[in-house]
GROMACS .gro file of C-alpha atoms in nm:
model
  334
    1UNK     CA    1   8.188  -0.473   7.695
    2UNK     CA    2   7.819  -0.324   7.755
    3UNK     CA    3   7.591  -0.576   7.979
    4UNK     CA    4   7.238  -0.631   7.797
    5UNK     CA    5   6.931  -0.539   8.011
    6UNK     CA    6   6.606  -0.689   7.971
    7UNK     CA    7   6.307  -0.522   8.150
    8UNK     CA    8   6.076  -0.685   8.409
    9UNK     CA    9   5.787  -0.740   8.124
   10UNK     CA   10   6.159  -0.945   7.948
   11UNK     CA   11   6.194  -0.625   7.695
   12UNK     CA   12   6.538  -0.606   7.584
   13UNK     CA   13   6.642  -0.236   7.648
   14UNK     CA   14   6.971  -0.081   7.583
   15UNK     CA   15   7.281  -0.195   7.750
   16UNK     CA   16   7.465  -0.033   8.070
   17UNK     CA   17   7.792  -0.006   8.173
   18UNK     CA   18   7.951  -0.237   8.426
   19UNK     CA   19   7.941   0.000   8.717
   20UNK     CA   20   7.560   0.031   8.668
   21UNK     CA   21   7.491  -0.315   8.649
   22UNK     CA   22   7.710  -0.416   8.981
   23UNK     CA   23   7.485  -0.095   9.143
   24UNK     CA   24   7.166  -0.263   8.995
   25UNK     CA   25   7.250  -0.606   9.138
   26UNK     CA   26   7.385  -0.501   9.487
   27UNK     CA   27   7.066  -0.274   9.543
   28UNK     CA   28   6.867  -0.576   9.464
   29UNK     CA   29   6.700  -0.356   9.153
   30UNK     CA   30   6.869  -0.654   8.871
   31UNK     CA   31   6.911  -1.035   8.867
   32UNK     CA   32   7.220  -1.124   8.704
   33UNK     CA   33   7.209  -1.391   8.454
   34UNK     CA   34   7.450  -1.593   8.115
   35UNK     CA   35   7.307  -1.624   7.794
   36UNK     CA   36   7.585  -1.824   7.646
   37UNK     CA   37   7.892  -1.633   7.795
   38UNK     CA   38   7.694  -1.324   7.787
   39UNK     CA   39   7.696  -1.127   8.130
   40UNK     CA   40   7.317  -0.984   8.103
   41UNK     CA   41   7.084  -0.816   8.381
   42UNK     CA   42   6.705  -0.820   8.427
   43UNK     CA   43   6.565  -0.504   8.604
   44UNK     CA   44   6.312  -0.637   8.894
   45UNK     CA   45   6.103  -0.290   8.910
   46UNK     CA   46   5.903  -0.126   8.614
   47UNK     CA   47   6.079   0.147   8.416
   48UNK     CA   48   6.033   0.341   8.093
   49UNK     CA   49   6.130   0.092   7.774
   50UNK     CA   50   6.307   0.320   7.563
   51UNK     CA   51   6.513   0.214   7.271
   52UNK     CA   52   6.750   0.380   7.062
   53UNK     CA   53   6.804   0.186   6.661
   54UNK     CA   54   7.075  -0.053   6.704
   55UNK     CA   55   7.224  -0.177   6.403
   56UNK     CA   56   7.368  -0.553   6.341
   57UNK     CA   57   7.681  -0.602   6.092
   58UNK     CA   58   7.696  -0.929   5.926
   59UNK     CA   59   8.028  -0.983   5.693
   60UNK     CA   60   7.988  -1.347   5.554
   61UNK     CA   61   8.275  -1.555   5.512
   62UNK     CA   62   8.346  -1.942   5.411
   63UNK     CA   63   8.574  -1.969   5.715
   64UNK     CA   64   8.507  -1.701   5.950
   65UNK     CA   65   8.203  -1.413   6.028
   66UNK     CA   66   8.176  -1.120   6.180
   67UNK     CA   67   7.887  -0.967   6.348
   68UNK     CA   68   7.883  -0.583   6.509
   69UNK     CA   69   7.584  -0.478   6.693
   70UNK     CA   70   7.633  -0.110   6.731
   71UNK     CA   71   7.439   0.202   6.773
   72UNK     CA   72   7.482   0.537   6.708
   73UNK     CA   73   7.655   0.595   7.033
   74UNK     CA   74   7.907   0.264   7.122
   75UNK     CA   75   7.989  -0.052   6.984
   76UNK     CA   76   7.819  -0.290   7.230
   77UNK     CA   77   7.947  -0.627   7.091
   78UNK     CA   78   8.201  -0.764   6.829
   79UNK     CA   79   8.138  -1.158   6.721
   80UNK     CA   80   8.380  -1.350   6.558
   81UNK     CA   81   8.206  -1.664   6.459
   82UNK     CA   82   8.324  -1.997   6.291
   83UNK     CA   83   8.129  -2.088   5.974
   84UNK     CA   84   7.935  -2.410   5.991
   85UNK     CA   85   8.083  -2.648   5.710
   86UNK     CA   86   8.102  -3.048   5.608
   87UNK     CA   87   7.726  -3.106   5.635
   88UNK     CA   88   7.707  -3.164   5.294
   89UNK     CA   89   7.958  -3.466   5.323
   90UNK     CA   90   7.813  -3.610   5.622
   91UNK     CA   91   7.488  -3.635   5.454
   92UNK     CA   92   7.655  -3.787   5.109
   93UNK     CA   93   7.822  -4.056   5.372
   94UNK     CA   94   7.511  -4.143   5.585
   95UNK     CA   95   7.348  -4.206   5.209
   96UNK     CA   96   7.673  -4.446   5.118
   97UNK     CA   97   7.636  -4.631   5.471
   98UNK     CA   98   7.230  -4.664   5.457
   99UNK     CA   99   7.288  -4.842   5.087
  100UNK     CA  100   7.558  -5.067   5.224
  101UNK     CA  101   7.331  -5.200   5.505
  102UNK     CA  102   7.084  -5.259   5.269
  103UNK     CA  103   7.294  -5.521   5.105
  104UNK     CA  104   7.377  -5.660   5.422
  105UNK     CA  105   7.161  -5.881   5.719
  106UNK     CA  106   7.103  -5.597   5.929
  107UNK     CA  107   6.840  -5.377   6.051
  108UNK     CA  108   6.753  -5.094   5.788
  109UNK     CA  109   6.480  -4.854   5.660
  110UNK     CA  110   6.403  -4.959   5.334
  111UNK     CA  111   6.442  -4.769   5.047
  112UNK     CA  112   6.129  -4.492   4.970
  113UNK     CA  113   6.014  -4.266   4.686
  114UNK     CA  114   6.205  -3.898   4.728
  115UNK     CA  115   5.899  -3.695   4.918
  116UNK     CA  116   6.131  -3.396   4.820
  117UNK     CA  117   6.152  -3.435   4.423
  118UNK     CA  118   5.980  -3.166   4.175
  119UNK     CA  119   5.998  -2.923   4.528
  120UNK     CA  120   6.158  -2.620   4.600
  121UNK     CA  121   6.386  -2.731   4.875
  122UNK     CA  122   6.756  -2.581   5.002
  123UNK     CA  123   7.078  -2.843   5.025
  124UNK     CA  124   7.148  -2.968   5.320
  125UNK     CA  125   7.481  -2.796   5.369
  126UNK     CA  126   7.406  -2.434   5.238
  127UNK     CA  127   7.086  -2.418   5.497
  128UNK     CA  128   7.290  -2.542   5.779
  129UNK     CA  129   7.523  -2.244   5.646
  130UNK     CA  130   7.265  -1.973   5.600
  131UNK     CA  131   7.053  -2.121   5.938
  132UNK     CA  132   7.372  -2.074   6.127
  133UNK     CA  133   7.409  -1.703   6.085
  134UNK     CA  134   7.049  -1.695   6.106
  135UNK     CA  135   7.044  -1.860   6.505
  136UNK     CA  136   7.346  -1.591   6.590
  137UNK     CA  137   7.123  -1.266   6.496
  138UNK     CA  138   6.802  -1.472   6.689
  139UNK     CA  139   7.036  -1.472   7.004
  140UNK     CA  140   7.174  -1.149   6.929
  141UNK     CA  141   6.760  -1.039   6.943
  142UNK     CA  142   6.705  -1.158   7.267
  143UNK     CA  143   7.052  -0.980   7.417
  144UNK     CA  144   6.978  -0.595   7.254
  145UNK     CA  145   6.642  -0.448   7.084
  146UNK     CA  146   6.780  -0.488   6.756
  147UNK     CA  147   6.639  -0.309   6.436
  148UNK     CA  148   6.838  -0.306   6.158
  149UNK     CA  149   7.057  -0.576   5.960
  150UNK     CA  150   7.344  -0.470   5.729
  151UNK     CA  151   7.450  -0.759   5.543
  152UNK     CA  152   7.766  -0.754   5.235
  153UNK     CA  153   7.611  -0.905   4.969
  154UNK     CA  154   7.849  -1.173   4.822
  155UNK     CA  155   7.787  -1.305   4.450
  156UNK     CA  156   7.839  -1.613   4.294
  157UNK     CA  157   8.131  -1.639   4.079
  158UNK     CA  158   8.015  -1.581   3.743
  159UNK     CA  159   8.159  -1.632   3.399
  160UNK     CA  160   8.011  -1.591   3.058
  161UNK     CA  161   7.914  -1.915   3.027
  162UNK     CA  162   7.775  -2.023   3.349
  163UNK     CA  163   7.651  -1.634   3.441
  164UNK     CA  164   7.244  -1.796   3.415
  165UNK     CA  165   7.310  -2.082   3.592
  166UNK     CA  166   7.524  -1.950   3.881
  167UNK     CA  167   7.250  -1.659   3.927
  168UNK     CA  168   6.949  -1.906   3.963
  169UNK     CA  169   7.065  -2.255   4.098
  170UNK     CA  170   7.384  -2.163   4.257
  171UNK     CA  171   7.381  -2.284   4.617
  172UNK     CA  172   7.521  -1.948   4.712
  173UNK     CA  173   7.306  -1.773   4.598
  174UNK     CA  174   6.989  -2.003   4.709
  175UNK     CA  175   7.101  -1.990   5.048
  176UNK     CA  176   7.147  -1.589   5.031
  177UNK     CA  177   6.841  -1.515   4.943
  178UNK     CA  178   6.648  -1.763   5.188
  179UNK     CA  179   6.855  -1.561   5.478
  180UNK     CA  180   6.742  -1.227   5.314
  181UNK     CA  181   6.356  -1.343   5.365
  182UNK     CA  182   6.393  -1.434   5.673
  183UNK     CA  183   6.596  -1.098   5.793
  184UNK     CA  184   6.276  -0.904   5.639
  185UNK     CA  185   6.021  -1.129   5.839
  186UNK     CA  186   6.213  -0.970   6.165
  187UNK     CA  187   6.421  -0.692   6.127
  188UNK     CA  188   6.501  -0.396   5.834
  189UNK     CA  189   6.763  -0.544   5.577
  190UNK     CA  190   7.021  -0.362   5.413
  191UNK     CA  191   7.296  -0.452   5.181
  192UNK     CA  192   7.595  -0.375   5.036
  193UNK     CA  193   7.823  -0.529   4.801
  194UNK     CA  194   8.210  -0.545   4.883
  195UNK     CA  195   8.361  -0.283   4.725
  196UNK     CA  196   8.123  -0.065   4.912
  197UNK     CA  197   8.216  -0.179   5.226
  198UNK     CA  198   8.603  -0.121   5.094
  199UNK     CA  199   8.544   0.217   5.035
  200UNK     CA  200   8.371   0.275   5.396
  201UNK     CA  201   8.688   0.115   5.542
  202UNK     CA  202   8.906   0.317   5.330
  203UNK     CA  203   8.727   0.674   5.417
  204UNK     CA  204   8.734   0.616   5.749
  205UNK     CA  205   9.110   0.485   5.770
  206UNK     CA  206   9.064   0.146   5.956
  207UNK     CA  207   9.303  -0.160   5.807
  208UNK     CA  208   9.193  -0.518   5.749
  209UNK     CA  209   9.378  -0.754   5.824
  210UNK     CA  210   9.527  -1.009   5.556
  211UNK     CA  211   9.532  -1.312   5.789
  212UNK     CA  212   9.159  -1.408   5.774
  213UNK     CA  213   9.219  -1.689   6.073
  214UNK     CA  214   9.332  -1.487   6.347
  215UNK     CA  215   9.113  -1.429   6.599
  216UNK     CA  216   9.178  -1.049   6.593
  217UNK     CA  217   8.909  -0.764   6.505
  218UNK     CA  218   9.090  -0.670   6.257
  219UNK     CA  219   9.027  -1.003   6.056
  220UNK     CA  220   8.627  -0.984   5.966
  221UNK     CA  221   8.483  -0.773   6.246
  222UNK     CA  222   8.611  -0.460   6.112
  223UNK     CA  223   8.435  -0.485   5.796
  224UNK     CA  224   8.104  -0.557   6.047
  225UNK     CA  225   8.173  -0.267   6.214
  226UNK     CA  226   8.193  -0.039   5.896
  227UNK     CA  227   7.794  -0.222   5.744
  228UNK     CA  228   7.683  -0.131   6.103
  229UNK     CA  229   7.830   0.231   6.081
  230UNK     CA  230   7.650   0.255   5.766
  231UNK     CA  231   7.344   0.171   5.882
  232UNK     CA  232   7.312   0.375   6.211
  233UNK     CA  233   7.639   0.644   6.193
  234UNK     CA  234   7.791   0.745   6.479
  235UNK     CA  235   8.183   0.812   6.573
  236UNK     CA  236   8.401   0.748   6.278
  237UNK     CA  237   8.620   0.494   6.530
  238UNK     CA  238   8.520   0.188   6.707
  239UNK     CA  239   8.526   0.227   7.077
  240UNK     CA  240   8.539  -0.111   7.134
  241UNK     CA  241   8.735  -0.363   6.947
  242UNK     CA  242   8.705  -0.663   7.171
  243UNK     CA  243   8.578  -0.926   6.988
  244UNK     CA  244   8.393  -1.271   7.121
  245UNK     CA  245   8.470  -1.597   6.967
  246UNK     CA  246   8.230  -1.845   6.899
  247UNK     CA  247   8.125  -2.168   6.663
  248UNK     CA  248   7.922  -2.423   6.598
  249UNK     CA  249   7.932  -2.730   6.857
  250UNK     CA  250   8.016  -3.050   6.673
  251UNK     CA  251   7.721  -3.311   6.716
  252UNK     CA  252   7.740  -3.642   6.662
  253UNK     CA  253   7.388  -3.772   6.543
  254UNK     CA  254   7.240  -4.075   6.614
  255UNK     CA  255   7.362  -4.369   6.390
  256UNK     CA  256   7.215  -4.713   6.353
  257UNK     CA  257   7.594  -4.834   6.318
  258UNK     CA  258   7.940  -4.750   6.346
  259UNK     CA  259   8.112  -4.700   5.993
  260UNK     CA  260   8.356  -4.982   6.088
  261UNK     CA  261   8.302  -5.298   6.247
  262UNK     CA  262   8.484  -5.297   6.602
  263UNK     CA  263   8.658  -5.656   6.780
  264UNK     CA  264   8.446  -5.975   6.647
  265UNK     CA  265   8.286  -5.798   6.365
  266UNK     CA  266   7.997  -5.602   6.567
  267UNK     CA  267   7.905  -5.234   6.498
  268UNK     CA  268   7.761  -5.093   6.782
  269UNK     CA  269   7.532  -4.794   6.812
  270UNK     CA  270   7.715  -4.496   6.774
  271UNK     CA  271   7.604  -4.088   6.860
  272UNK     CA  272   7.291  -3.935   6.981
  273UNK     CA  273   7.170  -3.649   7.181
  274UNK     CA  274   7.093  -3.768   7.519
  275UNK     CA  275   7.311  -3.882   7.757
  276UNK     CA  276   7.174  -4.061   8.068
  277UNK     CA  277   6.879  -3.842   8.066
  278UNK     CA  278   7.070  -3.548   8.006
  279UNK     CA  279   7.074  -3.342   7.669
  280UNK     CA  280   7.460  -3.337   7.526
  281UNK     CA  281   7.599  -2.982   7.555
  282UNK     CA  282   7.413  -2.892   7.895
  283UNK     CA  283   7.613  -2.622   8.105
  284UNK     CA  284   7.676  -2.813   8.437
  285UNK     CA  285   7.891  -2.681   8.744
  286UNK     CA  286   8.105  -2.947   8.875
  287UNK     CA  287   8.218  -2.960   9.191
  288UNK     CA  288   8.606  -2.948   9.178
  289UNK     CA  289   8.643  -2.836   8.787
  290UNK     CA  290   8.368  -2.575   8.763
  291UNK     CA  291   8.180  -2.485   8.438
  292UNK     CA  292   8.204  -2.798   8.201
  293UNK     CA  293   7.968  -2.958   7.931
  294UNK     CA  294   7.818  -3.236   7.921
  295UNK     CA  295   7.981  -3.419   7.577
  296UNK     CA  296   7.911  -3.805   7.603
  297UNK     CA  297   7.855  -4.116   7.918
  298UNK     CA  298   8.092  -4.401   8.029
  299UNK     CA  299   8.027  -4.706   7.917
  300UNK     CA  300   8.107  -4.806   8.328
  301UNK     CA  301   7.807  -4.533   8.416
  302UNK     CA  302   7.821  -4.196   8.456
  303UNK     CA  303   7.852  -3.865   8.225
  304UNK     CA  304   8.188  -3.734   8.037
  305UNK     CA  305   8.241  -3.345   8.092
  306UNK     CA  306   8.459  -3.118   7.854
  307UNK     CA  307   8.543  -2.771   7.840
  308UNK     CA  308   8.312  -2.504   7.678
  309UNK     CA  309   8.563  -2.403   7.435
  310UNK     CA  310   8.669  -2.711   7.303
  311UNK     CA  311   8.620  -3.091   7.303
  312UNK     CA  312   8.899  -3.204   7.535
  313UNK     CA  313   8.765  -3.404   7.796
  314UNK     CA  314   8.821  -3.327   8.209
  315UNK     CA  315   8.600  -3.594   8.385
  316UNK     CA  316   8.552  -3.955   8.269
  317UNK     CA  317   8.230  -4.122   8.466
  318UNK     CA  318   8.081  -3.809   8.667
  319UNK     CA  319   7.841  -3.893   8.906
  320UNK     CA  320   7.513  -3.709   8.945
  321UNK     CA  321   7.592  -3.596   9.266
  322UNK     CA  322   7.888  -3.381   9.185
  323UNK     CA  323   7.744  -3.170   8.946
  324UNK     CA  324   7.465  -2.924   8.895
  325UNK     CA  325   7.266  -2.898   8.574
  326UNK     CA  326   7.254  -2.511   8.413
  327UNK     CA  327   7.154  -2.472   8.105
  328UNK     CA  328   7.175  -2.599   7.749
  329UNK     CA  329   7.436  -2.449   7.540
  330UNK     CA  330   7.396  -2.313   7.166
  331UNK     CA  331   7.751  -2.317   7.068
  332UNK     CA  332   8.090  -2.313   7.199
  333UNK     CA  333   8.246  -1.977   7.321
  334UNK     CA  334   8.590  -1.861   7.370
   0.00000   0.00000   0.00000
């Protein structure tokens, strides 16, 4: 895997090598730095910021997504990333619960005109879908000097009788084409339908993969890889197939009640952001388990720390004293 470099001015320039970067940071010439389980460098004396077209894959998926960002000469990162679902129902369900309090003795917001009605809006669930892939190529921006974005173009199913309808109010393709004006606000878009991207594969001899869960890059990235190729050439074979795992970190939202009432009929507060000060999903370093994040607080005082990767809990009440605060993190990395 290539280490991104960022100049002194904070340029992103092309990547290095390992070796490089350890030189860099022993000679005091680099500051080492994470960006989200990213190994990155930033040069501390001036040099020329020259840039080469690097290229960014993006094969869209309703379970999984890959993302390539390649040039013409390497392969500098493979992203396997989980697609961000259920919004949709969590927003029907907070609607069911804020009627049912309204019909009960309880605090509630009372019910308003819709602010949103006869305006040209995006449901809830296909922006947090389309916004999701949108926040990986931002972070991917501020790792390599990115200039092109290769996209497949997926369609809406469409049948004879539903071919108008699925073309204009389809929430597939609503969402794509809000993601395609925002690509063109930052980078240069390109797309390609599927069978395009097939027949790339196909001339070049790579295999996909019929098990789209695995975590292998055989499973989505390759078909990244080949809508990078196209866009920027290069060698006809990846020379790196390492792949990064990532997805969306679950938050739980603040809620005026639990959905059930708990021992003696009381629903207490339930989910928020901030924890004792402290904003959930913070990068801390604890003393005795090392990198954690920060996930909820003890009702007896104190913060509960997970692991990165997933939600399972290592330390019940820390103290502030035996960790140190980091950073915040974007979204869970494996």
């Amino acid at each position: 895997m290539y280490v991104p470099v960022k100049s002194k001015a904070g340029k992103q320039l092309m990547p290095t090598t390992p070796p490089v970067a350890r030189h860099l940071i022993k000679s005091g010439k680099a500051t080492p730095y994470w960006s989200n389980g990213i190994f990155c460098i930033r040069l501390n004396y001036e040099t020329e910021e020259y840039t080469q077209d690097i290229a960014v894959g993006v094969d869209p998926g309703s379970k999984k997504e890959g993302f390539t960002v390649k040039s013409d000469a390497h392969t500098y990162l493979n992203v396997q990333a989980d697609a961000h679902k259920n919004v949709g129902k969590k927003v029907e369900k907070r609607r069911e619960l804020r009627r049912g309090r309204r019909s009960r003795k309880c605090p509630n917001r009372k019910n308003r005109t819709n602010r949103l009605a006869h305006k040209e809006r995006i449901p809830a669930g296909t922006r947090a879908r389309w916004e999701w892939k949108l926040r990986i190529l931002d972070w991917l921006s501020k790792l390599y000097p990115i200039t092109h974005v290769c996209v497949e173009d997926i369609k809406a199913r469409s049948i004879e009788r539903a071919k108008k309808w699925n073309q204009s109010f389809s929430p597939l393709e609503v969402g794509k084409q809000w993601f395609y004006t925002e690509i063109k606000k930052r980078w240069s878009l390109l797309t390609l339908p599927g069978w395009e991207t097939k027949e790339i594969r196909d001339s070049l001899d790579l295999k996909k993969s019929s098990k789209k869960l695995s975590e292998t890059f055989e499973a989505h990235c390759v078909d990244s890889w080949c809508l990078a190729y196209h866009s920027v050439g290069g060698d006809s074979l990846p020379d790196n197939r390492d792949i990064f795992c990532i997805s969306p970190i679950p938050m739980r939202r603040r809620e005026l009640h639990r959905q059930n009432p708990q021992r003696g009929g009381k629903r207490p507060r339930y989910g928020g952001t901030m924890c004792l000060g402290i904003v959930k999903n913070t990068l801390v370093k604890h003393v005795k388990h090392g990198l954690l994040r920060v996930t909820g607080f003890d009702t007896r005082g104190g913060l509960n720390l997970s692991e990165i990767s997933s939600c399972k809990r290592v330390v019940r009440g820390a103290k502030s004293d035996s960790f140190r605060v980091l950073t915040k993190l974007n979204f869970q990395y494996r």
